[in-house]
CSV table of C-alpha atoms in Angstrom, one decimal:
chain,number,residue,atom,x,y,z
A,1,UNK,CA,56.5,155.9,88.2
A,2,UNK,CA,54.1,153.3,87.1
A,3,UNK,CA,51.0,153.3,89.6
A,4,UNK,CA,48.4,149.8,89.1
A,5,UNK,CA,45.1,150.2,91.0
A,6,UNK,CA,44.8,146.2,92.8
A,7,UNK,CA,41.8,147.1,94.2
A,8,UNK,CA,38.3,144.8,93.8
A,9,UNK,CA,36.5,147.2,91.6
A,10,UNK,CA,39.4,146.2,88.8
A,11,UNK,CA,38.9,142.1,89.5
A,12,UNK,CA,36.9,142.4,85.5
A,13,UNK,CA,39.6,144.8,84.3
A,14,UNK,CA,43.1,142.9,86.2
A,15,UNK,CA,43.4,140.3,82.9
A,16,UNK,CA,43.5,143.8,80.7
A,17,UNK,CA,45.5,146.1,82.9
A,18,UNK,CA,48.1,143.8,83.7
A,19,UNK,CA,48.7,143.6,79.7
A,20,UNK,CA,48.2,147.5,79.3
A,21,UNK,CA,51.3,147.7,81.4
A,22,UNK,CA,53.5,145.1,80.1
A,23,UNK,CA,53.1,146.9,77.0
A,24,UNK,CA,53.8,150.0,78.5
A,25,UNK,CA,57.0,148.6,80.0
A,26,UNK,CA,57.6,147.8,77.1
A,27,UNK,CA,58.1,150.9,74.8
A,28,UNK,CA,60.3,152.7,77.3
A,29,UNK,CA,63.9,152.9,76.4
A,30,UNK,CA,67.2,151.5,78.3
A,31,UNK,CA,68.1,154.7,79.9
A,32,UNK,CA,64.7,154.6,81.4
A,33,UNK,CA,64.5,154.5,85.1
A,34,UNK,CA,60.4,153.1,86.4
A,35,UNK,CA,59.0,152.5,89.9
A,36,UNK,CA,56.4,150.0,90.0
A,37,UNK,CA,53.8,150.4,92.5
A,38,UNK,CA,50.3,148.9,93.1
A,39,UNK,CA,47.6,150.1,95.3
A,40,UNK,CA,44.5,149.0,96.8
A,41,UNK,CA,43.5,149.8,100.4
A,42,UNK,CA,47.4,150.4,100.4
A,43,UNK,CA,50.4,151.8,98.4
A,44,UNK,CA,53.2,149.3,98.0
A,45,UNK,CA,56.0,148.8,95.9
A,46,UNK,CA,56.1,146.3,93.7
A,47,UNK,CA,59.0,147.0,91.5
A,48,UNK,CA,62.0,149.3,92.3
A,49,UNK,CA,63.6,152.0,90.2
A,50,UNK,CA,66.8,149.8,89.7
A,51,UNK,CA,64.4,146.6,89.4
A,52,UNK,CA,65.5,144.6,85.5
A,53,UNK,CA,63.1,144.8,82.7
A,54,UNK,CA,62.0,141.3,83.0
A,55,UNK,CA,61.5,141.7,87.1
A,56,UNK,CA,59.7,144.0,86.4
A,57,UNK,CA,57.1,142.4,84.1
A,58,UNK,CA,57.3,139.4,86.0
A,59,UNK,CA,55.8,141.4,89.1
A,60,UNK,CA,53.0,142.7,86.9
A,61,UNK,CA,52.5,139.0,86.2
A,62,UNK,CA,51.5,138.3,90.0
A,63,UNK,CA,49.5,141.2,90.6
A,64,UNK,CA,46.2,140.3,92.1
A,65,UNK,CA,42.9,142.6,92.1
A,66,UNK,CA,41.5,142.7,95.9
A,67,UNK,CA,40.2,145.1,98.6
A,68,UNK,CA,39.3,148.7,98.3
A,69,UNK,CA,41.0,151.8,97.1
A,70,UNK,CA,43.3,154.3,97.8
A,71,UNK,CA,43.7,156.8,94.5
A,72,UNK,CA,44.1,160.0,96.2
A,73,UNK,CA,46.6,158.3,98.3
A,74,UNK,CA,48.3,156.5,95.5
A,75,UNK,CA,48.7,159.3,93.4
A,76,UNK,CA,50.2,161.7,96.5
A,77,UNK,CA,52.9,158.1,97.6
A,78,UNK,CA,53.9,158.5,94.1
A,79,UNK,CA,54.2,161.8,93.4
A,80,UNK,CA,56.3,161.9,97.4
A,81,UNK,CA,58.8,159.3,95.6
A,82,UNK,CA,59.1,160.3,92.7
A,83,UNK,CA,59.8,164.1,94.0
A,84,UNK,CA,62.8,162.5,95.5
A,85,UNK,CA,64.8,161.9,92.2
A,86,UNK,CA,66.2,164.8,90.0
A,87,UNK,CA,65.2,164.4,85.9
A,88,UNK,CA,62.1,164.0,84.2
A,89,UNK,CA,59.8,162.5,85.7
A,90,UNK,CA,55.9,161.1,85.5
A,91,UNK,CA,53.1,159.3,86.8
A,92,UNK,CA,51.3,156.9,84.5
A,93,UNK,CA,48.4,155.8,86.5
A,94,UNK,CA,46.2,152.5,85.3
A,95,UNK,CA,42.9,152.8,87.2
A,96,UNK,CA,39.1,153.2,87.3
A,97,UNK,CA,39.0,156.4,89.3
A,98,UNK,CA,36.8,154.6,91.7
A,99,UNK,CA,38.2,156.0,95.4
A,100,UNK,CA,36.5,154.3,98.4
A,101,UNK,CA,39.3,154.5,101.0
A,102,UNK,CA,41.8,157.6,101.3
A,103,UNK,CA,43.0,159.1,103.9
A,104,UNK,CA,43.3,162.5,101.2
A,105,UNK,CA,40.8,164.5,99.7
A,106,UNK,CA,40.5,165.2,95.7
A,107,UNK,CA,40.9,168.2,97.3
A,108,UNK,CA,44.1,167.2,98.5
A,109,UNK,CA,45.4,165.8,95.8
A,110,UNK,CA,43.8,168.1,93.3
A,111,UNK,CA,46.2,171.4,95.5
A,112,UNK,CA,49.4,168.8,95.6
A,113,UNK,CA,49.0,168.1,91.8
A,114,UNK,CA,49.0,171.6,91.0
A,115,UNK,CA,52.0,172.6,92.4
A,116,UNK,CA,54.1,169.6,91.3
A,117,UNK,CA,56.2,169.2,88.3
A,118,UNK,CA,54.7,166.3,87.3
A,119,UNK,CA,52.6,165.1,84.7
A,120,UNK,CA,50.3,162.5,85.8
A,121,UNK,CA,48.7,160.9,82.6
A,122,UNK,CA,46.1,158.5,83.4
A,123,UNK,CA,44.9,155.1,81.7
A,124,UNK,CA,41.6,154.4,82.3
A,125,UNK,CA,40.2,150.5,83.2
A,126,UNK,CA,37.3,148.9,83.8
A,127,UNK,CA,34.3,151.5,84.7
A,128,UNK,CA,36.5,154.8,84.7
A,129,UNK,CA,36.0,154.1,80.7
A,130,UNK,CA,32.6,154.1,80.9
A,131,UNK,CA,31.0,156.2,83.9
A,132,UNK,CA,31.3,159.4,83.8
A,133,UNK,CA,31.3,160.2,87.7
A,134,UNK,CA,34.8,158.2,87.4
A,135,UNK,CA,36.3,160.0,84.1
A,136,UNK,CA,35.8,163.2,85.9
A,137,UNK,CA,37.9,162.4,88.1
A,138,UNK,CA,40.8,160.9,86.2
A,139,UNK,CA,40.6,164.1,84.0
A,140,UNK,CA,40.6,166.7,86.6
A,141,UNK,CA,43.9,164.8,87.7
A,142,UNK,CA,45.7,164.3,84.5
A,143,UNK,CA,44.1,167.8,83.7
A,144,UNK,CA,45.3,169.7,86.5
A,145,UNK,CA,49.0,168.1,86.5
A,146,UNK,CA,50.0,169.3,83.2
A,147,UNK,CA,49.1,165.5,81.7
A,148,UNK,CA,46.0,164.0,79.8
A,149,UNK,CA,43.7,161.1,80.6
A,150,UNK,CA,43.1,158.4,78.0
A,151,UNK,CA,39.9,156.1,77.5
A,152,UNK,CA,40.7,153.5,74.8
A,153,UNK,CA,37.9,150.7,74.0
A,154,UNK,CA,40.5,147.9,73.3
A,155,UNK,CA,44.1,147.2,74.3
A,156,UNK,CA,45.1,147.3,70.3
A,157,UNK,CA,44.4,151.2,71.2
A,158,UNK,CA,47.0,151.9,73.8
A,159,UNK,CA,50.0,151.5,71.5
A,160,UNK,CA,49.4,154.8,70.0
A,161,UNK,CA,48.7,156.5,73.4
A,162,UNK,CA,51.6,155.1,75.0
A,163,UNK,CA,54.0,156.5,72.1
A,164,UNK,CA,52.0,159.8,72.5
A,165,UNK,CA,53.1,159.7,76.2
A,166,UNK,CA,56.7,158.8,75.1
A,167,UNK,CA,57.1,161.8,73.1
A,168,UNK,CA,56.2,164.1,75.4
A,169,UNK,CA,58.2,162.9,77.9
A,170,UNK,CA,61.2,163.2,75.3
A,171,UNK,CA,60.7,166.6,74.8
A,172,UNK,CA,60.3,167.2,78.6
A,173,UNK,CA,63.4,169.7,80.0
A,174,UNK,CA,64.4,171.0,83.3
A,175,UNK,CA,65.3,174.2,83.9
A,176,UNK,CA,67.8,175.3,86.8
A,177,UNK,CA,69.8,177.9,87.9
A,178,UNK,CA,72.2,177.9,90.9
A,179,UNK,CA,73.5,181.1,92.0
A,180,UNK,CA,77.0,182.0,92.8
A,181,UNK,CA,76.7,183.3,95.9
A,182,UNK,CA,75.3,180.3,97.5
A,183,UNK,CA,75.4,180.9,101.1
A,184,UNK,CA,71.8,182.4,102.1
A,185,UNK,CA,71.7,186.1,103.2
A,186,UNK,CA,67.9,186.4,105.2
């Protein structure tokens, strides 16, 4: 899962991020599966699981930076979907941290983080690179998931972050065991 922060706080950042992403779109392999999603005062799709490479980065192409924003409630829509799906699984989250409209807490998202199997790792835009109020809260995310946070000062930089995220996402594994007796006893 791919979540882009739309919002108005990331109108200086949008020419940047929407090239961040491309590029991450591009490293990831064919057997890759990605939703796309953007949020601003709202969480909406953008780009479906089963959407083709070049839809995909064609609907990066028309994102637009406008209104406020919704991390906490980005972060939980994405983690809800990609719950949904067996596999490995991740949250790559291009934002500036800045939260002004959420129906959830950090507190909330912080306590759902922590219990899911998901890594979120976080790119940072705009001023979550540079204000620390803002990078504290993209690392206790990323922290608390199990993933990292990454503050690069040029997009030349991300290349090497977004093969770091790669590899560990190859060496992710799922463990599961189904019992034989399956029918439940109380």
């Amino acid at each position: 899962m791919v979540a882009v922060d739309v919002s108005g706080s990331m109108v200086d950042a949008m020419p940047i991020c929407r090239e961040a992403v491309k590029r991450f779109l591009a490293t990831l392999r064919p057997v890759d599966h990605v939703t796309l999603l953007a949020f601003n005062d709202h969480v909406f799709g953008v780009a479906p699981r089963v959407a083709e490479p070049a839809a995909r980065l064609s609907a990066v192409d028309r994102l637009q930076a406008w209104g406020s924003t919704a991390l906490h409630d980005a972060v939980l829509a994405g983690l809800e979907l990609l719950e949904r799906h067996r596999g490995r699984r991740a949250l790559v989250l291009f934002s500036d941290g800045e939260d002004m409209v959420s129906h959830a807490t950090s507190r909330d998202v912080l306590a759902r983080v922590e219990v899911s199997a998901t890594p979120v790792y976080v790119i940072a835009q705009g001023k979550g690179m540079r204000e620390p109020a803002l990078k504290h809260v993209l690392d206790r995310i990323a922290g608390v998931s199990g993933g990292r946070a990454f503050y690069t000062d040029g997009i030349e930089e991300l290349g090497p972050v977004f093969a770091e995220i790669g590899e560990e996402l190859a060496s992710q594994y799922l463990l599961a065991y189904v019992p034989d007796d399956a029918p439940r006893d109380g």
